[in-house]
Each structure stands twice: as C-alpha cells, then as structure tokens.
PDB file of C-alpha atoms in Angstrom:
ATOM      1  CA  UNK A 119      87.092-116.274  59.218  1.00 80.00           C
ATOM      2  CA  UNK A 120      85.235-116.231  55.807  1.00 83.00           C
ATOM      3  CA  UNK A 121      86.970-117.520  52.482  1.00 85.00           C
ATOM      4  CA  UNK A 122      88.303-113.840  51.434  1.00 87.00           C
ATOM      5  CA  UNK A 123      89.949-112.987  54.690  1.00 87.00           C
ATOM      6  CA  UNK A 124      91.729-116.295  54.660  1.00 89.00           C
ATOM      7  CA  UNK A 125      92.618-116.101  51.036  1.00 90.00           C
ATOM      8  CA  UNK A 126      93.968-112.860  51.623  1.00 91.00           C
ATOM      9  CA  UNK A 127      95.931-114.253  54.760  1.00 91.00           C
ATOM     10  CA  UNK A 128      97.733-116.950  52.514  1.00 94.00           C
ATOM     11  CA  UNK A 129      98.423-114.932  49.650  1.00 95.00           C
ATOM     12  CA  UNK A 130     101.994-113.613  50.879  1.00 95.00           C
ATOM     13  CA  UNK A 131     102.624-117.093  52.517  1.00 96.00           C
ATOM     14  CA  UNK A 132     102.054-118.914  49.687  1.00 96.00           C
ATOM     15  CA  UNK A 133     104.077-116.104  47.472  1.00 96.00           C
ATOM     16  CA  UNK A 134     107.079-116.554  50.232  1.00 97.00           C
ATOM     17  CA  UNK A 135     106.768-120.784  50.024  1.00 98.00           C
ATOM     18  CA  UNK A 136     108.354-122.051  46.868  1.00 97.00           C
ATOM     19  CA  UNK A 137     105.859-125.034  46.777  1.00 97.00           C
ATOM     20  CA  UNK A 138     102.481-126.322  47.848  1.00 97.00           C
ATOM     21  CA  UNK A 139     101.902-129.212  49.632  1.00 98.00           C
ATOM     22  CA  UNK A 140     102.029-132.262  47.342  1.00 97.00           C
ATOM     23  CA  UNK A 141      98.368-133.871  47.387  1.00 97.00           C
ATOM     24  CA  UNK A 142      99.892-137.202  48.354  1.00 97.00           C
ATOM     25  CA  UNK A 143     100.801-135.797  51.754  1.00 98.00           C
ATOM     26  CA  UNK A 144      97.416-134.248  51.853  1.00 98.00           C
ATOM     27  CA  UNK A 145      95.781-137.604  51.009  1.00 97.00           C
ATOM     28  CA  UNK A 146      97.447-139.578  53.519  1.00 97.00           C
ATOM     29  CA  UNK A 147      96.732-136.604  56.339  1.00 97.00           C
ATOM     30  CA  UNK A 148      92.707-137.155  55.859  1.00 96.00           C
ATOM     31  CA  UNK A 149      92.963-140.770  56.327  1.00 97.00           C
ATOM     32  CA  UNK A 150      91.476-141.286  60.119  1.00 96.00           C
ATOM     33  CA  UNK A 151      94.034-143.980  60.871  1.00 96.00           C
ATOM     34  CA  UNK A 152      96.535-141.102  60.649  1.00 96.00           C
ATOM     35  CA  UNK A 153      94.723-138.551  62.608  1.00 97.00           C
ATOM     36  CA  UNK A 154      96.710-139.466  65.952  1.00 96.00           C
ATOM     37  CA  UNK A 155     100.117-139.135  64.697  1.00 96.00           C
ATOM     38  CA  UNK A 156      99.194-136.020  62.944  1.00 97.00           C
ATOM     39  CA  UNK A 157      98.184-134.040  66.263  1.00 97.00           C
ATOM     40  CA  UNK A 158     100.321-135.725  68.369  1.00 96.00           C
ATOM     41  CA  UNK A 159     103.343-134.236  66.443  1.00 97.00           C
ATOM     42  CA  UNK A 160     101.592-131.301  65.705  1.00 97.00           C
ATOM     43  CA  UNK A 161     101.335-130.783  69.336  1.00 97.00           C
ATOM     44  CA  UNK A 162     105.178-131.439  69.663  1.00 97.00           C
ATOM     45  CA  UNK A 163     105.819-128.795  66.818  1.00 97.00           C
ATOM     46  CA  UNK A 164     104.234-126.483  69.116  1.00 97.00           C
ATOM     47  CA  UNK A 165     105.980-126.915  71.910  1.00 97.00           C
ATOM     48  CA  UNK A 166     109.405-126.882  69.852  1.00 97.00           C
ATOM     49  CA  UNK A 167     108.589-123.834  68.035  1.00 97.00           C
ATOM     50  CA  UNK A 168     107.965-121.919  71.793  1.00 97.00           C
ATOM     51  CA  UNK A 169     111.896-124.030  72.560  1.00 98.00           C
ATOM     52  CA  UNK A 170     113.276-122.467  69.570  1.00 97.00           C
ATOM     53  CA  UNK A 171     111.888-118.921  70.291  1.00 97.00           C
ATOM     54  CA  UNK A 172     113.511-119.553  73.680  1.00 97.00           C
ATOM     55  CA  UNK A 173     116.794-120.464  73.047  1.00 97.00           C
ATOM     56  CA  UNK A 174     117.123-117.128  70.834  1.00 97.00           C
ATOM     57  CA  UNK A 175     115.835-115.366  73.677  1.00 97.00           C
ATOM     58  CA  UNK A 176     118.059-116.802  75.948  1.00 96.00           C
ATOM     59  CA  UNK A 177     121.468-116.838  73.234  1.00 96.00           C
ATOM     60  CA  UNK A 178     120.879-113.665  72.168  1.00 96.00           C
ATOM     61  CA  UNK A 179     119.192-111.228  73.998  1.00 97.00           C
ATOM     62  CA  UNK A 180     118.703-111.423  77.541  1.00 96.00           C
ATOM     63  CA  UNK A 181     120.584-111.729  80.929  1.00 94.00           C
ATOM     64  CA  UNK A 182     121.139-115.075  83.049  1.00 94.00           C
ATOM     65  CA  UNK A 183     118.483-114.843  85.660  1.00 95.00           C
ATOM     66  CA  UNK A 184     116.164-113.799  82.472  1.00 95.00           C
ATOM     67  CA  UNK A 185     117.398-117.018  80.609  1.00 95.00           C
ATOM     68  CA  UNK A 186     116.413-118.992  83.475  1.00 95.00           C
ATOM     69  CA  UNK A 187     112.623-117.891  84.042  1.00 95.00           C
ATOM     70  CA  UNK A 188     112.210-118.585  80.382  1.00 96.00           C
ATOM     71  CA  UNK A 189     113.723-122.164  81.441  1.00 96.00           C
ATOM     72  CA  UNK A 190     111.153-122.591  84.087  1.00 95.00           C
ATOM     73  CA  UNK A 191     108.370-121.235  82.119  1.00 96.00           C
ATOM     74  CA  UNK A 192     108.411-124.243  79.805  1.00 96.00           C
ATOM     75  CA  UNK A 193     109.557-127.026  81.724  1.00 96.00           C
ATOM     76  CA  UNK A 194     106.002-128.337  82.567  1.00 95.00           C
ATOM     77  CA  UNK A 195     105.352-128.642  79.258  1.00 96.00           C
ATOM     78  CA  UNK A 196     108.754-130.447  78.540  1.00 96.00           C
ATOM     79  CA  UNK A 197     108.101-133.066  81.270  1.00 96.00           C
ATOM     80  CA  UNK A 198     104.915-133.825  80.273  1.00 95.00           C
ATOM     81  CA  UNK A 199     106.248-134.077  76.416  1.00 95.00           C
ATOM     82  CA  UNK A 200     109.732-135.645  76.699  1.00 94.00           C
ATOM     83  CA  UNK A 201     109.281-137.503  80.377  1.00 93.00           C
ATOM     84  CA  UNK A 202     105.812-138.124  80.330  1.00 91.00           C
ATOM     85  CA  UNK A 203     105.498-136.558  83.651  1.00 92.00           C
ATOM     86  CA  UNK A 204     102.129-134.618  84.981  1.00 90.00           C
ATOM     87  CA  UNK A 205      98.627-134.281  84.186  1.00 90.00           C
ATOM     88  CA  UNK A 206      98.238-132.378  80.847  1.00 90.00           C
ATOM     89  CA  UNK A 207      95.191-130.439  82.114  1.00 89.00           C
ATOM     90  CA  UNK A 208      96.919-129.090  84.959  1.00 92.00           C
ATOM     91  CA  UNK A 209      98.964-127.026  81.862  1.00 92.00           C
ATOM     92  CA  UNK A 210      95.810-124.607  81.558  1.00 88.00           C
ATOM     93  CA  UNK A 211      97.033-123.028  84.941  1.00 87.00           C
ATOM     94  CA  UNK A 212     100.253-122.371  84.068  1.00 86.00           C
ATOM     95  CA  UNK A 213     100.792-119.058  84.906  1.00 82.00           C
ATOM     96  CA  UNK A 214     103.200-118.253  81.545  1.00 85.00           C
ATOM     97  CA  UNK A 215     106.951-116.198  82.013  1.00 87.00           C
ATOM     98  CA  UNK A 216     106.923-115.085  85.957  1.00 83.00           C
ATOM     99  CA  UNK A 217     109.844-112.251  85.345  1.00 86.00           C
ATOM    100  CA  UNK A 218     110.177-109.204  83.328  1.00 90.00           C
ATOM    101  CA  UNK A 219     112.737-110.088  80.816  1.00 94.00           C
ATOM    102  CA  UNK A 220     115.755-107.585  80.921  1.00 93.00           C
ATOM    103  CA  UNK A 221     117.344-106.923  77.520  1.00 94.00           C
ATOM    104  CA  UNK A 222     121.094-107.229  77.090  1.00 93.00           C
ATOM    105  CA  UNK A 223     123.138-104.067  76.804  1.00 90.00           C
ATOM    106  CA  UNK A 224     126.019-105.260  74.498  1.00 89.00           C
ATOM    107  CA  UNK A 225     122.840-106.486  71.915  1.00 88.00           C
ATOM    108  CA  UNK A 226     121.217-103.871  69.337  1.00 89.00           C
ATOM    109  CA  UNK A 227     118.486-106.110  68.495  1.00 91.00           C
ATOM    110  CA  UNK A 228     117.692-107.605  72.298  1.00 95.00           C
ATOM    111  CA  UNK A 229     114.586-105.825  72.412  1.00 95.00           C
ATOM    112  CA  UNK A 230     113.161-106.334  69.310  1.00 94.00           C
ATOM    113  CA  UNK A 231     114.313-110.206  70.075  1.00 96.00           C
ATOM    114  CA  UNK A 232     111.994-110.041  73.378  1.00 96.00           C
ATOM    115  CA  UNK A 233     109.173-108.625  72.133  1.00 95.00           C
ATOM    116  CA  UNK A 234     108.386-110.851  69.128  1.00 96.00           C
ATOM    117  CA  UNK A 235     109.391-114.039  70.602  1.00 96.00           C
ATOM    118  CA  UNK A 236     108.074-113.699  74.029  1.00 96.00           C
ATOM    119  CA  UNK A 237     104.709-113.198  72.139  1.00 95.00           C
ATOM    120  CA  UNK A 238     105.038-116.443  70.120  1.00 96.00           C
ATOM    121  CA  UNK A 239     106.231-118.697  72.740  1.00 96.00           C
ATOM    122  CA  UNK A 240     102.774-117.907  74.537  1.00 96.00           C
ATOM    123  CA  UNK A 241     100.938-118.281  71.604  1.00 96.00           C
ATOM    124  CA  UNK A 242     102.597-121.394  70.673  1.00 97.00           C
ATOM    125  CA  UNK A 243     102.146-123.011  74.117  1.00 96.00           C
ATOM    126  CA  UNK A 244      98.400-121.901  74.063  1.00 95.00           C
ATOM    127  CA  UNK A 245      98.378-123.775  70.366  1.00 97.00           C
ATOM    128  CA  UNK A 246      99.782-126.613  72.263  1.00 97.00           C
ATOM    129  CA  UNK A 247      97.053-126.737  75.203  1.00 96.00           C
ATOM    130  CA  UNK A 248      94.550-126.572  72.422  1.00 96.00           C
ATOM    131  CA  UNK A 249      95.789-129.686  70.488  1.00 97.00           C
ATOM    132  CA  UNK A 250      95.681-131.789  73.498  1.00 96.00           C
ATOM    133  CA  UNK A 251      92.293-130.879  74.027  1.00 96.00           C
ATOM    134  CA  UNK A 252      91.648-131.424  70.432  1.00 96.00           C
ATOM    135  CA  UNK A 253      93.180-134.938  71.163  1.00 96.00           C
ATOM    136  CA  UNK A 254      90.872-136.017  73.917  1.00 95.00           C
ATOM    137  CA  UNK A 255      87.789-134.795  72.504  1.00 95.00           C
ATOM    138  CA  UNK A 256      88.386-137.393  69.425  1.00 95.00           C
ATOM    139  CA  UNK A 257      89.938-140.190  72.436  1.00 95.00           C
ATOM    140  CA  UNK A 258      93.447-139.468  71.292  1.00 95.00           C
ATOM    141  CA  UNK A 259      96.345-140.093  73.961  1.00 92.00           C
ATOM    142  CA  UNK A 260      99.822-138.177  73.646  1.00 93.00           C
ATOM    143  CA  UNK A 261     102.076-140.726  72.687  1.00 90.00           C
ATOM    144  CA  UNK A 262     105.677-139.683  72.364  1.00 89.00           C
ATOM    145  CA  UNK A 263     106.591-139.128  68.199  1.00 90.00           C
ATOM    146  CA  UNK A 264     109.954-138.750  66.780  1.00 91.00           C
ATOM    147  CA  UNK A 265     111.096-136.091  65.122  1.00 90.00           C
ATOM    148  CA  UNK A 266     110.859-135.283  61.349  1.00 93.00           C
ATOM    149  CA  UNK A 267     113.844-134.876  59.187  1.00 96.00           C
ATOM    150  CA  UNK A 268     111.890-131.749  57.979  1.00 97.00           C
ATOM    151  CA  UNK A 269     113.737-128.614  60.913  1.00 96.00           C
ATOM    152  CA  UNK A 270     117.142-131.118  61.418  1.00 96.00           C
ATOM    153  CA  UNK A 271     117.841-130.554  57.362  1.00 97.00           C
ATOM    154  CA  UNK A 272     116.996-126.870  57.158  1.00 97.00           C
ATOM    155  CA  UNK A 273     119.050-125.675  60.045  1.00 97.00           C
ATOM    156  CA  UNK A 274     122.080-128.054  58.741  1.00 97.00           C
ATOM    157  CA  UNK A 275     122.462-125.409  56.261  1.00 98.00           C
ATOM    158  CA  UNK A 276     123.275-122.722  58.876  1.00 98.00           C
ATOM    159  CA  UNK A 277     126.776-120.987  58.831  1.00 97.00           C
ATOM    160  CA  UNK A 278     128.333-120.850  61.688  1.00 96.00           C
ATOM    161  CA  UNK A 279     129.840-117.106  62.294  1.00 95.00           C
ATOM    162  CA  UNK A 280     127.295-114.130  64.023  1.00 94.00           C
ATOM    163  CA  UNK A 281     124.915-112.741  63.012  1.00 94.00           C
ATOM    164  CA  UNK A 282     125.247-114.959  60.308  1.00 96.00           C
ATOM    165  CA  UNK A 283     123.942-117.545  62.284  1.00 97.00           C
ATOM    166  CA  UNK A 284     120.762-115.790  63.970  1.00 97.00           C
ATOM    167  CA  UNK A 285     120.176-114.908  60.328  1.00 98.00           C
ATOM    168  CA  UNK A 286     119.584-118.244  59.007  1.00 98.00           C
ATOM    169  CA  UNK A 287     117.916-119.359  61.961  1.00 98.00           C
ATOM    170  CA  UNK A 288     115.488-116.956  61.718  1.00 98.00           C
ATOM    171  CA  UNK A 289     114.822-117.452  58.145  1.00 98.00           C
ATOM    172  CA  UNK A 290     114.425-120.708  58.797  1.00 98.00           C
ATOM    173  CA  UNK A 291     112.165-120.138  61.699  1.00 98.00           C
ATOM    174  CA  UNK A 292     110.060-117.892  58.718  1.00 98.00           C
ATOM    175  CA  UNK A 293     109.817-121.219  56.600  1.00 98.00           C
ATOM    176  CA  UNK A 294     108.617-123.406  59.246  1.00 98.00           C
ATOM    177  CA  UNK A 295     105.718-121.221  60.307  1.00 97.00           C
ATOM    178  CA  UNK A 296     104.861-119.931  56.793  1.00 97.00           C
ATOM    179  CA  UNK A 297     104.927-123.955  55.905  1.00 98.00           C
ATOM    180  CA  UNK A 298     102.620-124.410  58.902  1.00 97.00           C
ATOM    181  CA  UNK A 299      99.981-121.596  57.772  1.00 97.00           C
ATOM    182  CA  UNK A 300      99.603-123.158  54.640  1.00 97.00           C
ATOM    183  CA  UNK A 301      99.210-126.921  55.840  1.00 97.00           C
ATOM    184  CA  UNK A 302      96.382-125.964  58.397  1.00 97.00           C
ATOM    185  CA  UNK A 303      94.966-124.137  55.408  1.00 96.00           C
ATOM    186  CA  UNK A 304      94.887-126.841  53.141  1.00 96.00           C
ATOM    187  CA  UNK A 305      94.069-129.333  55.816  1.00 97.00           C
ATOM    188  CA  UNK A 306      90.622-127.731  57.756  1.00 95.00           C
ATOM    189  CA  UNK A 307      88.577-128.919  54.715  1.00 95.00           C
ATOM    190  CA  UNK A 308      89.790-132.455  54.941  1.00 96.00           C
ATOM    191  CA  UNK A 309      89.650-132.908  58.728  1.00 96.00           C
ATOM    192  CA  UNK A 310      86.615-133.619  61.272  1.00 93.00           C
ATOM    193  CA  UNK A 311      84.793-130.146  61.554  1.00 93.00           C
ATOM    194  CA  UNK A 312      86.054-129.432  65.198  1.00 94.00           C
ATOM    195  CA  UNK A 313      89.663-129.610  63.868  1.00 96.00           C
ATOM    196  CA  UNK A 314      89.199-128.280  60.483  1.00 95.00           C
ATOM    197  CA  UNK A 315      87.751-125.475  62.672  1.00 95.00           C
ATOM    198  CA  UNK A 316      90.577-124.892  65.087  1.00 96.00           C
ATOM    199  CA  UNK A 317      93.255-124.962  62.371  1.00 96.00           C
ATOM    200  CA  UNK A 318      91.426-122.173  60.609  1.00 95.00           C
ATOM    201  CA  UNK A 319      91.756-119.909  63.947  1.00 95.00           C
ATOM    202  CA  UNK A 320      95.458-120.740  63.794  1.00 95.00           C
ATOM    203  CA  UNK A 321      96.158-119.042  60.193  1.00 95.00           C
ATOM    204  CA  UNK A 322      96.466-115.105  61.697  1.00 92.00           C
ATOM    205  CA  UNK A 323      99.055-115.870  64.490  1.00 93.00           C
ATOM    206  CA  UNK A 324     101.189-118.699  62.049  1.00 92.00           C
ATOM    207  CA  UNK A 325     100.973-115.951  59.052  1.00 93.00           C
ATOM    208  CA  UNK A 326     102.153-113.231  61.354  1.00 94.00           C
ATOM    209  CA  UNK A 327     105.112-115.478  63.034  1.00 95.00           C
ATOM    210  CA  UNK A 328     106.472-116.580  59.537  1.00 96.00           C
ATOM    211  CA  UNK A 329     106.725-112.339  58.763  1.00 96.00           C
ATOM    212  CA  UNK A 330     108.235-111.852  62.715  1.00 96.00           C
ATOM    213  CA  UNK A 331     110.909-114.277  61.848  1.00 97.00           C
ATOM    214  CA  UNK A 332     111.812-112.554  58.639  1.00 97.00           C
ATOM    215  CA  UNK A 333     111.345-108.642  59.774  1.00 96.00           C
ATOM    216  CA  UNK A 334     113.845-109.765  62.396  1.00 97.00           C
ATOM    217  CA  UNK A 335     115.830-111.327  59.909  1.00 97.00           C
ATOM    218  CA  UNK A 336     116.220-108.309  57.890  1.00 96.00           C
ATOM    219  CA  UNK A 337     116.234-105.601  60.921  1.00 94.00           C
ATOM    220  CA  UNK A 338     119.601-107.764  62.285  1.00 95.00           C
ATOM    221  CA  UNK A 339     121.268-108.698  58.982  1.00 96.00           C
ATOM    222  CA  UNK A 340     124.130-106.462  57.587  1.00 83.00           C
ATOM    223  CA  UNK A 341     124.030-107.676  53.761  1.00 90.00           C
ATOM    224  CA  UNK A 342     120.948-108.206  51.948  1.00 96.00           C
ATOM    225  CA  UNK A 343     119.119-111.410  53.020  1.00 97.00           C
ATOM    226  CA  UNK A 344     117.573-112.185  49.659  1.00 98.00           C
ATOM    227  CA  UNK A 345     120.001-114.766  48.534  1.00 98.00           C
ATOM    228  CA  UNK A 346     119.684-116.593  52.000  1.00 98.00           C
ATOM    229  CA  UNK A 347     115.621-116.674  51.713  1.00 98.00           C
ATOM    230  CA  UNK A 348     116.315-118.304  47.966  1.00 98.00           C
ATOM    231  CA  UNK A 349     118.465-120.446  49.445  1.00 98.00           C
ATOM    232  CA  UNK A 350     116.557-121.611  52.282  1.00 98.00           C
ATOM    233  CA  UNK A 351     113.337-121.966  50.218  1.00 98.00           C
ATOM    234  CA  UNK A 352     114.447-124.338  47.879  1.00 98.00           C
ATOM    235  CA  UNK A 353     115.847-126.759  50.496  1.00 98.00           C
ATOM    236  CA  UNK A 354     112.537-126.310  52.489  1.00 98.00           C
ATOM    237  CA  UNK A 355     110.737-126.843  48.950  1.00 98.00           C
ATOM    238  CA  UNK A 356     112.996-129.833  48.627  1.00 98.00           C
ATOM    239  CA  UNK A 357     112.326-131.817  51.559  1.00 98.00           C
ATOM    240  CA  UNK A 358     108.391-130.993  51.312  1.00 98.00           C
ATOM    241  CA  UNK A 359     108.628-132.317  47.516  1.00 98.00           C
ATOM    242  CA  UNK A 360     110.890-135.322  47.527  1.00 97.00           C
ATOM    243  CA  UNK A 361     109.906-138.974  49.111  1.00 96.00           C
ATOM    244  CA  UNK A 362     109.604-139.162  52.878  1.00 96.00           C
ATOM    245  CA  UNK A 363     109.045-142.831  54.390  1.00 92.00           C
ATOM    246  CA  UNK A 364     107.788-140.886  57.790  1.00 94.00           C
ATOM    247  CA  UNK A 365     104.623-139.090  57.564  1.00 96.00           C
ATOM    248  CA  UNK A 366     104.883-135.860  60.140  1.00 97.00           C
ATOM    249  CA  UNK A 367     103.235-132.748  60.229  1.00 97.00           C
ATOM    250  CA  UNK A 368     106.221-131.339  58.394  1.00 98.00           C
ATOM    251  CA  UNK A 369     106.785-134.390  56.393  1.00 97.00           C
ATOM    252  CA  UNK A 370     107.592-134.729  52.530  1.00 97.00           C
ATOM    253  CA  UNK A 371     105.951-136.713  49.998  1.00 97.00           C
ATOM    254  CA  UNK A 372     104.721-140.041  51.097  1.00 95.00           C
ATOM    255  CA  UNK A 373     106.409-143.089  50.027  1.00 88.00           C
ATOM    256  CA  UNK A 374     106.101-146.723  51.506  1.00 66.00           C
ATOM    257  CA  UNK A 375     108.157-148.452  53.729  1.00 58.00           C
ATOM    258  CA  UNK A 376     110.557-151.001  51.860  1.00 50.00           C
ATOM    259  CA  UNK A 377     108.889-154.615  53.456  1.00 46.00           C
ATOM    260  CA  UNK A 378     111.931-156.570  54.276  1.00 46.00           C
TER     261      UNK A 378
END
C-alpha cells in the first residue's frame, strides 16, 4: 500500500479519534526491549476483539445452538491464550465457525449483527495467527500479559438499559479499532521491516471495523448517537493522553514506576 492510499485510509480515522498518539508512547514502543510485550498483547487484543464480536453475536442476535458453535470456534485459541494449552501452530488448521448461524426472530438488527461480526472475528483470529508468527520469527514466546486499563474504562461508561447498551458497546468497539488503525500506522516506520510491514496490511480491515461498529451503531440506535460518540471520544482521548505506569498496546502516556 503506497503513502496516498494509506493516507487516504487514516484520514476519517484520524477525523473520528479526538487525539493522536502521544510521541512518548511511540518512543517507548520502538525501543527493542519492549518489542515482546508489545506483540504479545497485541496478539491478546486480537483474540479479545474476535471475544467481544462474539458475545454480541451470541447476546444479541442468534439462537442457543448458534451461540454455542461460536463458543467452540474460539476455544482453541482461548486455551492456548488464557491456559496455555496446545501448540500455537496447530491454530492455522482451525477450520473457523462449523454452523450456519441462524438469526433471531424477535431481533431487527440480528442479521446485520451476523454479518459484520462473523466477518471480523475471522479476520481478527487470522490477525492473531499472524502475530504469533511474527513472534517466532524475531524468537519471541507468548507469555501471558495483563490487561490494560485502556477497554475496562471505556465500557465502564456504558448504561445499562437496551439498546442503550449495544449502543455504547458498539461505539466503543468503533474507538478501539479506529485507535488500533492509527497505532499500526504510526508504528510500521518505527518497527523491524517485517513488522512495520505486516501492520501496514492491517490498516484496510482495522479502518473498515472501526466504521462496522459505528454503521451498526447508528442502524440500531433510536435517538441520534452523536452525543454518545463525543462522549466516548473524549474518555478514549483521555486515557490515551493522561499518565499510564503500564505500557500496552492500548496504553496511555508513559510514566515511570514509583521505586519504593
């Protein structure tokens, strides 16, 4: 992807973000000693985003047996992420979801639901094959990472009453991928060719998830959802500006641990 495709690609993400990434996070992403953390939790992110997209599946828009092949398509990649179970190359044959999903009668948007996230959970668990091998090409081992303050905080702000609540969580399912596109952006240049090269080829299908989240967002909503994406961008804009002791993928800006 040449320089104008890609700028052109970023312009409505970085229009939708309220911030860029602060060059202190940027700065302590290039350093090499932080080059495992950085893909290991990157490949977590991956695999959370393809949970996330299946829990709305599974809340909002399909039947029970439907739920459950969705449950069985990602397990492999949950053992081998949470229990440490498996041989990570024995993900490639995965054979992805092994039922036709059937849409719930009593939802509107079920289908529309199904279609767009069925899409990015395989894309996302693709992503996530791809950072492994990433990984062992540069002798990196999956280690398991805890989690980022950066999704817990966003969703905290969700109200609690339907659709209300699919609302928010798919605008904030919008911020997280736009925020994603624009990190892999600004970090190819900085990173070891190979990578800087494989986060480039991940800009089309992040850009297009962030506007999936927020087309469903608006097809579901009954009320105008401009005061919600305000609302939700300046928290996200928040935690990527203000001081963050853990460096993540979704981390803010860095700030030293207190020695005690």
């Amino acid at each position: 992807m040449n320089s104008a495709a890609i700028e052109q690609l970023l312009s409505p993400v970085r229009d939708f973000l309220r911030c860029e990434t602060p060059a202190e996070w940027l700065a302590e992403a290039e350093k090499p000693e932080n080059l495992s953390i950085l893909l290991c939790d990157h490949m977590v992110c991956e695999l959370k985003a393809a949970q996330s997209a299946m829990l709305l599946i599974r809340r909002y828009a399909v039947d029970q047996e439907s739920g459950d092949a969705l449950l069985q398509w990602l397990l492999p990649y949950e053992d081998f992420t949470y229990r440490m179970r498996g041989d990570w190359r024995e993900l490639k044959h995965q054979k992805g979801l092994k039922k036709a999903m059937t849409a719930r009668a009593d939802s509107p948007y079920s289908q529309a639901l199904i279609d767009k996230m069925v899409l990015l959970i395989k894309e996302e668990l693709h992503h996530f094959y791809q950072v492994l091998e990433i990984a062992e090409s540069h002798g990196i081992q999956y280690q398991n990472v805890s989690s980022s303050r950066y999704a817990r905080e966003l969703l905290r702000h969700v109200r609690t009453h339907e659709p209300a609540t699919l609302v928010d969580k798919l605008i904030c399912g919008a911020y997280i991928e736009a925020r994603s596109c624009e990190r892999f952006a600004r970090l190819a240049p900085r990173l070891p060719g190979p990578i800087g090269e494989f986060y480039v080829s991940l800009l089309r299908s992040e850009a297009r998830h962030y506007q999936d989240y927020l087309t469903l967002a608006e097809q579901i909503a009954t009320a105008d959802i401009a005061s919600r994406v305000a609302f939700f961008g300046e928290q996200e804009a928040q935690l990527i500006q203000s001081a963050d002791e853990d460096f993540k993928f979704h981390s803010g800006r860095p700030q030293a641990k207190a020695v005690v």
